[in-house]
GROMACS .gro file of C-alpha atoms in nm:
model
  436
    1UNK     CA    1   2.552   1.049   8.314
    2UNK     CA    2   2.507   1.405   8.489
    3UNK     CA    3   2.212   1.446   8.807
    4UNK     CA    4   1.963   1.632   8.528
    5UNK     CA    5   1.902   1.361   8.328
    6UNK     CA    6   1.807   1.119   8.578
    7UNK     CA    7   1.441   1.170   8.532
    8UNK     CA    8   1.329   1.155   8.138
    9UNK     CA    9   1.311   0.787   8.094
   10UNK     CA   10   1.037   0.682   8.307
   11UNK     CA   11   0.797   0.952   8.115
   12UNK     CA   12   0.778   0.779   7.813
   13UNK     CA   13   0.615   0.469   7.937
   14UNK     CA   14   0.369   0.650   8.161
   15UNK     CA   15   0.274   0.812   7.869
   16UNK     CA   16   0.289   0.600   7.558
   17UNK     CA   17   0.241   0.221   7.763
   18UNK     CA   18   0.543   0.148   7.595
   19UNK     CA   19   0.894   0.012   7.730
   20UNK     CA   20   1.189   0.307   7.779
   21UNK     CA   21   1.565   0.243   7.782
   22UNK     CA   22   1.796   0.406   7.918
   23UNK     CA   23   2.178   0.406   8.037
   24UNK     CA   24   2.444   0.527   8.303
   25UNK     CA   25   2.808   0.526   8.315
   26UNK     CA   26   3.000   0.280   8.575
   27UNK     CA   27   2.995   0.458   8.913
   28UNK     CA   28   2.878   0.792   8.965
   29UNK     CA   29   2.656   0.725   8.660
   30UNK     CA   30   2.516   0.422   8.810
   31UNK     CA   31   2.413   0.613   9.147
   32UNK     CA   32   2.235   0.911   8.930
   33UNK     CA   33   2.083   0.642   8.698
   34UNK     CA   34   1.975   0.483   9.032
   35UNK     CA   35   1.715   0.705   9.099
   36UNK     CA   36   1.535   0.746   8.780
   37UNK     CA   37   1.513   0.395   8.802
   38UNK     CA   38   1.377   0.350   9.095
   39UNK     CA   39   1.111   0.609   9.064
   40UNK     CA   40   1.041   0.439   8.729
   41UNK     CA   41   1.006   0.042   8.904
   42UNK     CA   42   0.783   0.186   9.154
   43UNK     CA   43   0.560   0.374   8.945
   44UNK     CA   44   0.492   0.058   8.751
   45UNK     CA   45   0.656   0.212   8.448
   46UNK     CA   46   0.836  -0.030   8.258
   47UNK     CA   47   1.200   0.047   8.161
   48UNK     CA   48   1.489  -0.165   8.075
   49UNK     CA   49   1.827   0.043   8.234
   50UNK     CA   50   2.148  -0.052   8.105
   51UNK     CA   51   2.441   0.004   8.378
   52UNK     CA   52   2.815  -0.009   8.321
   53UNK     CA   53   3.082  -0.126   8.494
   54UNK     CA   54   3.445  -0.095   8.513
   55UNK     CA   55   3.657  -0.360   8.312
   56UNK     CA   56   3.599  -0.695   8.451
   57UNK     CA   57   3.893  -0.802   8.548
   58UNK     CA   58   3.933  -0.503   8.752
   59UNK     CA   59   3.581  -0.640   8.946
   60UNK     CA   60   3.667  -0.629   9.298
   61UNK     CA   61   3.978  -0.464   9.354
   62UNK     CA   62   3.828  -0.121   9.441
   63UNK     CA   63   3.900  -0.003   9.096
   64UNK     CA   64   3.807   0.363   9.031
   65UNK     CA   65   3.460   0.445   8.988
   66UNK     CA   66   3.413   0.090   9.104
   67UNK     CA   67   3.069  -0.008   9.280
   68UNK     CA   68   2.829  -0.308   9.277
   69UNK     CA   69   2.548  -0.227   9.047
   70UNK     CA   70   2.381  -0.555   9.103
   71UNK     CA   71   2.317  -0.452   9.479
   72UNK     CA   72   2.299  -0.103   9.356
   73UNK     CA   73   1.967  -0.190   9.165
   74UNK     CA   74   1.815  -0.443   9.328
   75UNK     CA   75   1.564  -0.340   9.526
   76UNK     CA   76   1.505  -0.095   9.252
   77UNK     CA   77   1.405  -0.384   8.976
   78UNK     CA   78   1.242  -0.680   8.870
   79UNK     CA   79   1.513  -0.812   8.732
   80UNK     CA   80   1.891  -0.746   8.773
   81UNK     CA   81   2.172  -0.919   8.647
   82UNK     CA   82   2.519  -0.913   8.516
   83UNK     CA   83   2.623  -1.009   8.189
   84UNK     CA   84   2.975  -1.123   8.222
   85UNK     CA   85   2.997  -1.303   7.805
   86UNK     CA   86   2.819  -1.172   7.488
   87UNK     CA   87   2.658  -1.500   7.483
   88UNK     CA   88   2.454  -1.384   7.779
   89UNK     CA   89   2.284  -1.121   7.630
   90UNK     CA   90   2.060  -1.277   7.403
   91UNK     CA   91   1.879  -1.468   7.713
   92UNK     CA   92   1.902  -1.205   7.979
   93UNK     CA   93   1.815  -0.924   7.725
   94UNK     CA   94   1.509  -1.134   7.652
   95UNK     CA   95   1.461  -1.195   8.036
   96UNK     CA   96   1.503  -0.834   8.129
   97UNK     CA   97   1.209  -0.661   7.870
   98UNK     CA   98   0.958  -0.934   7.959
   99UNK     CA   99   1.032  -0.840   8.348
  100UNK     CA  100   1.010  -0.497   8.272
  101UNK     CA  101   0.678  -0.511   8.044
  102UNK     CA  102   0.551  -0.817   8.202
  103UNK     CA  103   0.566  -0.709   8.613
  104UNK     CA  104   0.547  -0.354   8.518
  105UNK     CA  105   0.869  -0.205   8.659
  106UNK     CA  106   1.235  -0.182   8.595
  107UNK     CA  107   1.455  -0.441   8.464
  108UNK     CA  108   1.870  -0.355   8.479
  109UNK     CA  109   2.105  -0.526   8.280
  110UNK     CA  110   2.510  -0.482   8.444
  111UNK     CA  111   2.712  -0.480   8.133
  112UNK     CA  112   3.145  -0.499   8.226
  113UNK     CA  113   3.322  -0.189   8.002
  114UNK     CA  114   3.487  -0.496   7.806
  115UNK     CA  115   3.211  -0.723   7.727
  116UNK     CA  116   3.019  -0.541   7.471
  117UNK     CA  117   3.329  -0.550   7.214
  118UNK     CA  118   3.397  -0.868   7.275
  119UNK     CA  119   3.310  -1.091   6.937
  120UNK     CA  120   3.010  -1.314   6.984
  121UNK     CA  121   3.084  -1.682   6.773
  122UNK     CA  122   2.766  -1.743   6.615
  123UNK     CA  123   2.408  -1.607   6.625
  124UNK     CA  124   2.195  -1.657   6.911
  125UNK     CA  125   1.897  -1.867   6.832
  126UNK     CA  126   1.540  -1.677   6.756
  127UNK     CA  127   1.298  -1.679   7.009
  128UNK     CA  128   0.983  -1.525   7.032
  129UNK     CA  129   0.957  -1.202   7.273
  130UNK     CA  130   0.643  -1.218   7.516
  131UNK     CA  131   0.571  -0.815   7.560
  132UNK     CA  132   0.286  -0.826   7.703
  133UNK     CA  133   0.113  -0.762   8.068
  134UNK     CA  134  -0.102  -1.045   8.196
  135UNK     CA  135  -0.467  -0.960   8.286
  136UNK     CA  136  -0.589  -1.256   8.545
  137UNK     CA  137  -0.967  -1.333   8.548
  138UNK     CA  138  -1.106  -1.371   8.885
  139UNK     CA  139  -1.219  -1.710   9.055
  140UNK     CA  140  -1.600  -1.724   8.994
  141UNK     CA  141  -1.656  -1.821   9.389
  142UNK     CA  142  -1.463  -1.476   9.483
  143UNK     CA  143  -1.696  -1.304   9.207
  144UNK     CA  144  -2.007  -1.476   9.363
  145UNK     CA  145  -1.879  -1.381   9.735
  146UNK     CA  146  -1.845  -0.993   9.637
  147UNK     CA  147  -2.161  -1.056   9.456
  148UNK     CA  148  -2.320  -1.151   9.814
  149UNK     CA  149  -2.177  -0.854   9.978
  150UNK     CA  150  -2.293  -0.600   9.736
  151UNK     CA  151  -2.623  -0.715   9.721
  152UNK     CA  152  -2.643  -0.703  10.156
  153UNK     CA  153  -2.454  -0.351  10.139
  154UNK     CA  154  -2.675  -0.067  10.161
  155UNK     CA  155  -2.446   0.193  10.083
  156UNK     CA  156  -2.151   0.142   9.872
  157UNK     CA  157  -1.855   0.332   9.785
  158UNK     CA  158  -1.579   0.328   9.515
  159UNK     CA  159  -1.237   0.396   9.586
  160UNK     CA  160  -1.022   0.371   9.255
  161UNK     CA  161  -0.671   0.449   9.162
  162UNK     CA  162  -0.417   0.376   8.886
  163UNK     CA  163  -0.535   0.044   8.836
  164UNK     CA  164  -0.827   0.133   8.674
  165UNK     CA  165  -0.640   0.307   8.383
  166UNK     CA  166  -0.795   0.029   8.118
  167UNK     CA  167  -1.114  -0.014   8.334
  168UNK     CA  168  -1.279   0.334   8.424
  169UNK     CA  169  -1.611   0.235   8.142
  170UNK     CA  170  -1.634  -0.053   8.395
  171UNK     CA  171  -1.618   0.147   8.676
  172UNK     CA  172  -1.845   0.393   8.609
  173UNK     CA  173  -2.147   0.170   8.469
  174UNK     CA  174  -2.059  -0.039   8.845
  175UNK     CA  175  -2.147   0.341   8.994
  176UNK     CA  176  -2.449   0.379   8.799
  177UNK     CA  177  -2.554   0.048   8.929
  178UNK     CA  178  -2.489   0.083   9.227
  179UNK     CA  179  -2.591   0.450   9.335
  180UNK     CA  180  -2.196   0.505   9.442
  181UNK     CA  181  -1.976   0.775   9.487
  182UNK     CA  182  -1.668   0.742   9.335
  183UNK     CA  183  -1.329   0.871   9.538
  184UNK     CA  184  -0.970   0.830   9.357
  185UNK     CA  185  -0.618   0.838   9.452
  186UNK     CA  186  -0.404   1.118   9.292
  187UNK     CA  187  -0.279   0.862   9.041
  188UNK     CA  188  -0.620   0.814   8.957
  189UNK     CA  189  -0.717   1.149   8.902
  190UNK     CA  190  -0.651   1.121   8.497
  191UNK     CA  191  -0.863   0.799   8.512
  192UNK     CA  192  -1.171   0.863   8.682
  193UNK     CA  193  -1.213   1.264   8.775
  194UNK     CA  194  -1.402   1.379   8.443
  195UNK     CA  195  -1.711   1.332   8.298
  196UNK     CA  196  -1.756   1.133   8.620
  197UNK     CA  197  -2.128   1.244   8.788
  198UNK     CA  198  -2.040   1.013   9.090
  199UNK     CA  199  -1.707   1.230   9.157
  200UNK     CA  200  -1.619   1.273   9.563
  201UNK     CA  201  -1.259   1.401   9.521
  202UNK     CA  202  -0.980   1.274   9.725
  203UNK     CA  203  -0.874   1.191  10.047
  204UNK     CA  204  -0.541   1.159  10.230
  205UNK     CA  205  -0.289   1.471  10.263
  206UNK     CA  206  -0.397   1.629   9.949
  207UNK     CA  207  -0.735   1.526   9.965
  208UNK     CA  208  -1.038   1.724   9.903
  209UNK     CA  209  -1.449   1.709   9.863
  210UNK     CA  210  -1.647   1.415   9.995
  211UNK     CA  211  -1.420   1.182   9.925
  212UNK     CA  212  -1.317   1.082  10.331
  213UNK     CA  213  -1.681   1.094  10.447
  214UNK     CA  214  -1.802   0.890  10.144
  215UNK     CA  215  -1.553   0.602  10.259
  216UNK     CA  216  -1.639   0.587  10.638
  217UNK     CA  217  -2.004   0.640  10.589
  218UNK     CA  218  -2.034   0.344  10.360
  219UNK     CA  219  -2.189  -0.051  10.461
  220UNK     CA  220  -1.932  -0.115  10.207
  221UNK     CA  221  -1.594   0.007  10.008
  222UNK     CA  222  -1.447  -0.077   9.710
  223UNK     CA  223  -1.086  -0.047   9.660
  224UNK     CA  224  -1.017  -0.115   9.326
  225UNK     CA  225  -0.683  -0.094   9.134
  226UNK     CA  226  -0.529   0.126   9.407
  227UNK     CA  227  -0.231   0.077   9.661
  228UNK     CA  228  -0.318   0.460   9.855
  229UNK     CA  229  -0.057   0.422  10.155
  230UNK     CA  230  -0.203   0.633  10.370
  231UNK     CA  231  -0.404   0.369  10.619
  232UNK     CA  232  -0.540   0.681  10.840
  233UNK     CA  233  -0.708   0.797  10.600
  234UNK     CA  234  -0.907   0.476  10.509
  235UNK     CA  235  -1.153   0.276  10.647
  236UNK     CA  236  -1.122  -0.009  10.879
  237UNK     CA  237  -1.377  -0.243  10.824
  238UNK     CA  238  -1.620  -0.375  10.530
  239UNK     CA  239  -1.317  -0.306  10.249
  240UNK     CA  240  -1.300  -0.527   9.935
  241UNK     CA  241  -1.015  -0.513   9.722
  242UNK     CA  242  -0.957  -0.610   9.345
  243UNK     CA  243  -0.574  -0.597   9.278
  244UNK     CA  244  -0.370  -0.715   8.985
  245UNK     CA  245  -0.103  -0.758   9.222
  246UNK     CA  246  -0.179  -1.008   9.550
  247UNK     CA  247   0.056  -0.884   9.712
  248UNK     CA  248  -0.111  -0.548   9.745
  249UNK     CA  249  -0.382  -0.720   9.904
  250UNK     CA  250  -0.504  -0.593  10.243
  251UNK     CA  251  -0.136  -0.469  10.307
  252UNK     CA  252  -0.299  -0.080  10.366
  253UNK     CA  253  -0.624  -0.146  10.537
  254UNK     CA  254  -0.807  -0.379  10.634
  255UNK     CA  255  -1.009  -0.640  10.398
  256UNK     CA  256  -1.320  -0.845  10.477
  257UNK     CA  257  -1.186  -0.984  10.081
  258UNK     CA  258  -0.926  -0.967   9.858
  259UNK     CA  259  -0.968  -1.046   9.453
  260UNK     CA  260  -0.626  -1.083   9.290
  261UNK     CA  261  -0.716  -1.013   8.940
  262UNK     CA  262  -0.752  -0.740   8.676
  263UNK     CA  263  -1.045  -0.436   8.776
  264UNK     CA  264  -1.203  -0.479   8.442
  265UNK     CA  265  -1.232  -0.876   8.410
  266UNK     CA  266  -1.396  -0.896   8.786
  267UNK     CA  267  -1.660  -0.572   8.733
  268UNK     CA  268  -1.799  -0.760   8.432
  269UNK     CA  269  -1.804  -1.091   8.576
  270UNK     CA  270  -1.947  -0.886   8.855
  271UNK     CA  271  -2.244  -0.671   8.702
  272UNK     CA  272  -2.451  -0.971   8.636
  273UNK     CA  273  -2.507  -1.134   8.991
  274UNK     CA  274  -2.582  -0.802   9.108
  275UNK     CA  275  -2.887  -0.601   9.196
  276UNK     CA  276  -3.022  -0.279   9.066
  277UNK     CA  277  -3.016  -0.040   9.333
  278UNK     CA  278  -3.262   0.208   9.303
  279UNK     CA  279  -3.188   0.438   9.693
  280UNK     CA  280  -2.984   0.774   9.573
  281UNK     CA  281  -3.011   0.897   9.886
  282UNK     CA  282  -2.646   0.821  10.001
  283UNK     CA  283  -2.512   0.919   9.672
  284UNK     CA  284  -2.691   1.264   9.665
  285UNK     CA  285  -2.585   1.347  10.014
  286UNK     CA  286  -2.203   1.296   9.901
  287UNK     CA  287  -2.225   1.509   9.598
  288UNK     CA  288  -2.396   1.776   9.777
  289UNK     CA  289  -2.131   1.738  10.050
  290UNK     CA  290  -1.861   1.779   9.788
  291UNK     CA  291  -1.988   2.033   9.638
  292UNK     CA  292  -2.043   2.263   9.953
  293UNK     CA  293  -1.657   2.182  10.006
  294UNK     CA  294  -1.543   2.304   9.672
  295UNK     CA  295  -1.738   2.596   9.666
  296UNK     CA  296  -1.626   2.674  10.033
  297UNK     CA  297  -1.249   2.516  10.051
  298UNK     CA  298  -1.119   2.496   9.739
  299UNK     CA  299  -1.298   2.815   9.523
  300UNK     CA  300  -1.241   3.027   9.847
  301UNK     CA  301  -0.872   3.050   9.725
  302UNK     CA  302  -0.923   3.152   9.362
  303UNK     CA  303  -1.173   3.378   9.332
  304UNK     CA  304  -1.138   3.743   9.443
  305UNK     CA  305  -0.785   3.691   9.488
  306UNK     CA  306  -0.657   3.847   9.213
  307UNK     CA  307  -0.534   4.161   9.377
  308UNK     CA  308  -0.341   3.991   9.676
  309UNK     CA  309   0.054   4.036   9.716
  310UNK     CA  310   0.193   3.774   9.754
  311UNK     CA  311   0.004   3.573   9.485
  312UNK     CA  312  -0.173   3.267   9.628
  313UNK     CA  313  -0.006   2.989   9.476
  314UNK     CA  314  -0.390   2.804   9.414
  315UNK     CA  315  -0.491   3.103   9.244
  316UNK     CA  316  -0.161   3.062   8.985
  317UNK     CA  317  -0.240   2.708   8.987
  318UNK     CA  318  -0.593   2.758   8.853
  319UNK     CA  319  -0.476   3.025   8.587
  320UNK     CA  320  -0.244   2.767   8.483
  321UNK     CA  321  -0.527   2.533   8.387
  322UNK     CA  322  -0.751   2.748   8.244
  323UNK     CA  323  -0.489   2.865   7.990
  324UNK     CA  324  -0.312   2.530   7.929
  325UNK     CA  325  -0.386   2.315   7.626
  326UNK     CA  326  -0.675   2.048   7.620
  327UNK     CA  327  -0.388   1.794   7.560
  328UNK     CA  328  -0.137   1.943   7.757
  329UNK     CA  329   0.077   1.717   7.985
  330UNK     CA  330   0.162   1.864   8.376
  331UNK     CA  331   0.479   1.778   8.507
  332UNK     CA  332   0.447   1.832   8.976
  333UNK     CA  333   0.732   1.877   9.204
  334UNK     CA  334   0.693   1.634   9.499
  335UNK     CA  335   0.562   1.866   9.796
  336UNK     CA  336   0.309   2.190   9.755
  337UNK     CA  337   0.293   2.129   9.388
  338UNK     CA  338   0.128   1.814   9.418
  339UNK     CA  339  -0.103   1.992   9.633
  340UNK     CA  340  -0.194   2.267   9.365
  341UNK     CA  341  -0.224   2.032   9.119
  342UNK     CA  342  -0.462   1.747   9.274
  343UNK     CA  343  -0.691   2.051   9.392
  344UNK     CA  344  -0.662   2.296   9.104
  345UNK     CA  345  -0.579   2.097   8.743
  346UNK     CA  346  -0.901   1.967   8.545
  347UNK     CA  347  -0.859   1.665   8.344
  348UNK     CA  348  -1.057   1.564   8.061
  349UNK     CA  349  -0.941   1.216   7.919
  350UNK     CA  350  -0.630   1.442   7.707
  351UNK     CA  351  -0.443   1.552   7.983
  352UNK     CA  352  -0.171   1.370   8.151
  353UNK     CA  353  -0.068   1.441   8.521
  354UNK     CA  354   0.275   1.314   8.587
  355UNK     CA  355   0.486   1.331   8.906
  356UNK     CA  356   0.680   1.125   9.154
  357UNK     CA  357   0.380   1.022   9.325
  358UNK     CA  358   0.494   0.689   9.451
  359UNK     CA  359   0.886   0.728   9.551
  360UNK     CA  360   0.845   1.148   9.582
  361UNK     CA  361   1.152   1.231   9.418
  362UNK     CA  362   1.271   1.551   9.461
  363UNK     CA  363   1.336   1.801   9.181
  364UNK     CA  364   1.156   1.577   8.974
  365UNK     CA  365   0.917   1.813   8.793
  366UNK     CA  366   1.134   1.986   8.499
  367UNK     CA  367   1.311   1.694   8.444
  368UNK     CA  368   1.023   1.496   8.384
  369UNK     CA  369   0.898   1.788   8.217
  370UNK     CA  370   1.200   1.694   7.917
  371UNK     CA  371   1.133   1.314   7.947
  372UNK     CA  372   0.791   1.413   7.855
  373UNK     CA  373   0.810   1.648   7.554
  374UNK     CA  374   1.062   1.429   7.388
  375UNK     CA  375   0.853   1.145   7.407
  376UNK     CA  376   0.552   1.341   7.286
  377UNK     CA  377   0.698   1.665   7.096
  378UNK     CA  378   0.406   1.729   6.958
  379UNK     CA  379   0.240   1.846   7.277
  380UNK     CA  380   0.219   2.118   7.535
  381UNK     CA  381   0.419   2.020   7.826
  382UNK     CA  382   0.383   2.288   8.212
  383UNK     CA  383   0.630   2.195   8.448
  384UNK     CA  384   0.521   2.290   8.786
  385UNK     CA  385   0.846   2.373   8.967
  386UNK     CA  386   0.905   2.404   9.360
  387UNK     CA  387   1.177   2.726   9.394
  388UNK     CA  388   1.440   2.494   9.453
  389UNK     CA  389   1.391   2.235   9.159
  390UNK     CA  390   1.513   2.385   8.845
  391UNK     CA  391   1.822   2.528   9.036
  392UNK     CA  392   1.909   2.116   9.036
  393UNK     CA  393   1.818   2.085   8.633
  394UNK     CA  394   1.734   2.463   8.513
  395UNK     CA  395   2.060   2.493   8.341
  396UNK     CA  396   2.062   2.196   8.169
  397UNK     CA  397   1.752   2.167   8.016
  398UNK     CA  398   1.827   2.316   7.706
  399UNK     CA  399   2.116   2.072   7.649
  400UNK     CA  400   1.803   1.798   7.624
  401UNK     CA  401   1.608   1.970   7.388
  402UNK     CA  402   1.490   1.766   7.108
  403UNK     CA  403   1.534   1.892   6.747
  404UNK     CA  404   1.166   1.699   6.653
  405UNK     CA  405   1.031   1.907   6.943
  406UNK     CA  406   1.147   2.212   6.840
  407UNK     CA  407   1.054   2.151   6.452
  408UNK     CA  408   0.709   2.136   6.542
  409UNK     CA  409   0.699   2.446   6.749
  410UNK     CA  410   0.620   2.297   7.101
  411UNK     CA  411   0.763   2.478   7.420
  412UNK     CA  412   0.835   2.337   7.741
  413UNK     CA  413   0.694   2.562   7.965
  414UNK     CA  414   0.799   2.623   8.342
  415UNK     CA  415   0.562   2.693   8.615
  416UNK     CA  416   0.856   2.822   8.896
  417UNK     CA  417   0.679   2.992   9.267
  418UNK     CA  418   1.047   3.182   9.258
  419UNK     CA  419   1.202   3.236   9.643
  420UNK     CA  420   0.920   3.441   9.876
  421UNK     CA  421   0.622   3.395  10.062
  422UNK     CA  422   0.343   3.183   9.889
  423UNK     CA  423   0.603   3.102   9.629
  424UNK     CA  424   0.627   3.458   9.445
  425UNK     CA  425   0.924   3.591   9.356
  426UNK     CA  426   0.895   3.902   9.622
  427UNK     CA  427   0.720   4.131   9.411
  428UNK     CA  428   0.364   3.918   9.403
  429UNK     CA  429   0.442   3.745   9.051
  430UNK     CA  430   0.504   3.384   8.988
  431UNK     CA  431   0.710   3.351   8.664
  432UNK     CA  432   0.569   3.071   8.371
  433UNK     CA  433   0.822   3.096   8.114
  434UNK     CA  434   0.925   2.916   7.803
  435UNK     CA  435   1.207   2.710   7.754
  436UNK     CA  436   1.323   2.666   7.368
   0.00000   0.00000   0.00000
C-alpha cells in the first residue's frame, strides 16, 4: 500500500451512494490506509477497509511491521474488529457493511496474514444483508413546536448543508413558503446553490454573498442537515436544528430546538401547520445584498484581469468553470483551492464538488481526482492542485489509470498554481494539463 493511493476509495461512495472497499498491507500499509479511511468515516462516506496483520501467532511480540490496527482504526470507524477464525467472517463481514452503509462511515475488518487460508468446515448460514440507511420521522409534538415558532418568526432563514442531499425539493418549496433566504455550507453547495432564487452564498472562512447577514438578521434560523463547525460564524440565539444524527444537535451553536430526524420527513410533516407568508421584504433585501457583494467582491477578481502577471488564481478558477464539462466532477486541495472553488465553480445538479472538507487532508485533490474517474470513467474529472500536492501523488498517477477510463476517451485533468506568487509558475501561467 504506497502514500498515493490512500485517497481513491472514499470517491466512489460520495459519488455513486454506494459502499467502497478497500485494503492495506500490515504496518506501514495500515498507517497510509489510515488516512483514507478516516477522511472517508468522517465524510459520511461509507467504506468497508480491510487491514492486515502480521501472522497471529507473532501478535504481540513486536514482530516486524507489527502494529495494533484495532487502535489504529478506531476512532476512524464505526465498526472495528479483528477476525482471529474464518468462522468469524461471515458475522463480522455482515456486521461491518451494515455499520458502514447503515451509520454512514467506515467499517474496518483486522484480518491476521494466516487466517484467510485457513479452511473454513462448513458453510456459514444465509442471512439476509440490511444495506440500507435509516430515515427517522420526526415526533409530531417537535413538528407542531417548530410549527409554533415559524408561524411567530417574522423573518426566517435557511441554513442547509449535506444533509439535504435527498431533500433540497423540500427545501426549496419551505423557502417559497416562507419568503427565506437560503445560505449553505460548502458541502452543500452541489445541493442547494442552482436553480435556487432564494440563494445567499456562504458564510464562514470561505464564505461569500449575504449569506452571514441573512443568519444574524433573522427572528429565526434553520439549520437543517448541516454540522458547519465554525460557531463564530453562526448565530447565537433563535436556531432550530433538524439532524439525522442527535448527536449533532446543538453541539455548534446554540438551539432554542433540536429535531433528530431526516430533513425531508420533518419539512413535509412541517408545510402543513404552517402559514403562508406573504412579507418579501427581508428576502429581497438579502438578494440584493448578495448580489451587490458578487458584483463587487467576487467579479472584482475576474473581470479585467486578464492581462495581470502573475495570474490571479480566481480568475484561473473561473476559466476553469466556464470551460469544464456540464457533468464534470472537481476534485479541491484542502487550503486556497477550496477557496477558488466555493467562490468561483457553478453547479448545476451534474456537477460534483469533492474535497476533504471535513478532516482537510492534505494532498488530497489528485488523488481523489483517480478515485473519482475510476469510479465514473465515463466523465470529465479537474483536479484542482495546491503546488505542493501532486509532488506527493504526481508520479504515480498514471500507475492508477483505469483501462475502462481510458477506452472511453476520458482524461483526468490537473489544475496545478505551479511554485510563484498567486500560484503561477513565474512566468504568469497556471498549467491545466492532461493526464492519460
Amino acid at each position: 500500500m504506497r502514500r498515493a493511493p490512500r485517497s481513491p476509495p472514499r470517491q466512489r461512495p460520495q459519488l455513486t451512494g454506494g459502499l467502497a472497499v478497500c485494503a492495506g498491507s500490515c504496518g506501514p500499509g495500515n498507517t497510509h490506509l489510515l488516512q483514507g479511511v478516516m477522511d472517508a468515516h468522517r465524510s459520511g462516506a461509507p467504506v468497508l477497509a480491510l487491514a492486515s496483520h502480521i501472522t497471529s501467532t507473532q501478535i504481540g511480540t513486536s514482530f516486524f511491521q507489527e502494529t495494533k490496527p484495532e487502535v489504529l482504526f478506531a476512532q476512524a470507524s464505526h465498526y472495528c474488529e479483528l477476525v482471529s477464525q474464518p468462522a468469524q467472517l461471515a458475522r463480522t463481514a455482515r456486521a461491518a457493511i451494515q455499520n458502514a452503509v447503515g451509520k454512514g462511515g467506515a467499517a474496518v475488518l483486522v484480518l491476521p496474514g494466516d487466517v484467510p487460508g485457513r479452511r473454513l468446515r462448513g458453510s456459514p448460514p444465509a442471512s439476509a444483508l440490511v444495506a440500507s440507511r435509516p430515515k427517522p420521522v420526526p415526533d409530531e409534538a417537535a413538528v407542531a413546536e417548530l410549527a409554533e415558532r415559524i408561524n411567530a418568526a417574522g423573518r426566517v432563514t435557511i441554513f442547509g448543508g449535506i444533509g439535504c442531499a435527498e431533500s433540497r425539493q423540500e427545501v426549496l418549496q419551505l423557502a417559497a413558503w416562507l419568503e427565506a433566504p437560503v445560505g449553505h455550507t460548502l458541502r452543500g453547495k452541489d445541493v442547494l446553490q442552482y436553480d435556487n432564487p432564494y440563494d445567499v452564498g456562504m458564510t464562514g472562512l470561505l464564505g461569500y454573498g449575504a449569506c452571514y447577514k441573512a443568519l444574524h438578521e433573522a427572528d429565526l434560523v434553520l439549520l437543517l442537515g448541516t454540522d458547519f463547525p465554525y460557531n463564530d460564524f453562526l448565530p447565537t440565539r433563535n436556531n432550530v436544528q433538524v439532524d439525522i444524527d442527535p448527536a449533532r444537535l446543538g453541539r455548534r451553536a446554540p438551539i432554542s430546538q433540536g429535531i433528530a430526524a431526516d430533513v425531508g420527513h420533518t419539512i413535509r410533516a412541517l408545510l402543513p401547520l404552517l402559514r403562508e407568508k406573504k412579507d418579501r421584504s427581508f428576502l429581497d433585501e438579502m438578494l440584493r445584498e448578495h448580489e451587490h457583494a458578487i458584483s463587487t467582491g467576487l467579479e472584482a477578481y475576474t473581470h479585467d484581469v486578464d492581462h495581470l502577471v502573475p495570474i490571479h488564481p480566481e480568475y484561473v478558477a473561473a476559466l476553469v468553470d466556464e470551460l469544464a464539462d456540464d457533468d464534470a466532477i472537481f476534485t479541491a486541495d484542502t487550503g486556497m483551492c477550496c477557496t477558488w472553488a466555493a467562490r468561483y465553480l457553478t453547479p448545476n445538479g451534474r456537477r460534483r464538488l469533492l474535497g476533504s472538507f471535513v478532516h482537510g487532508s492534505m494532498a488530497n485533490a489528485l488523488p481523489m481526482a483517480v478515485g473519482a474517474q475510476i469510479a465514473q470513467p465515463g466523465r470529465q474529472v479537474v483536479s484542482l492542485s495546491g503546488d505542493g500536492g501532486p509532488g506527493d501523488a504526481d508520479g504515480r498517477a498514471a500507475d492508477r489509470e483505469d483501462p475502462q477510463a481510458a477506452g472511453q476517451g476520458r482524461r483526468l485533468q490537473q489544475l496545478q498554481p505551479r511554485h510563484g506568487a498567486a500560484g503561477d509558475d513565474g512566468g504568469g501561467r497556471s498549467a491545466l494539463r492532461d493526464r492519460p
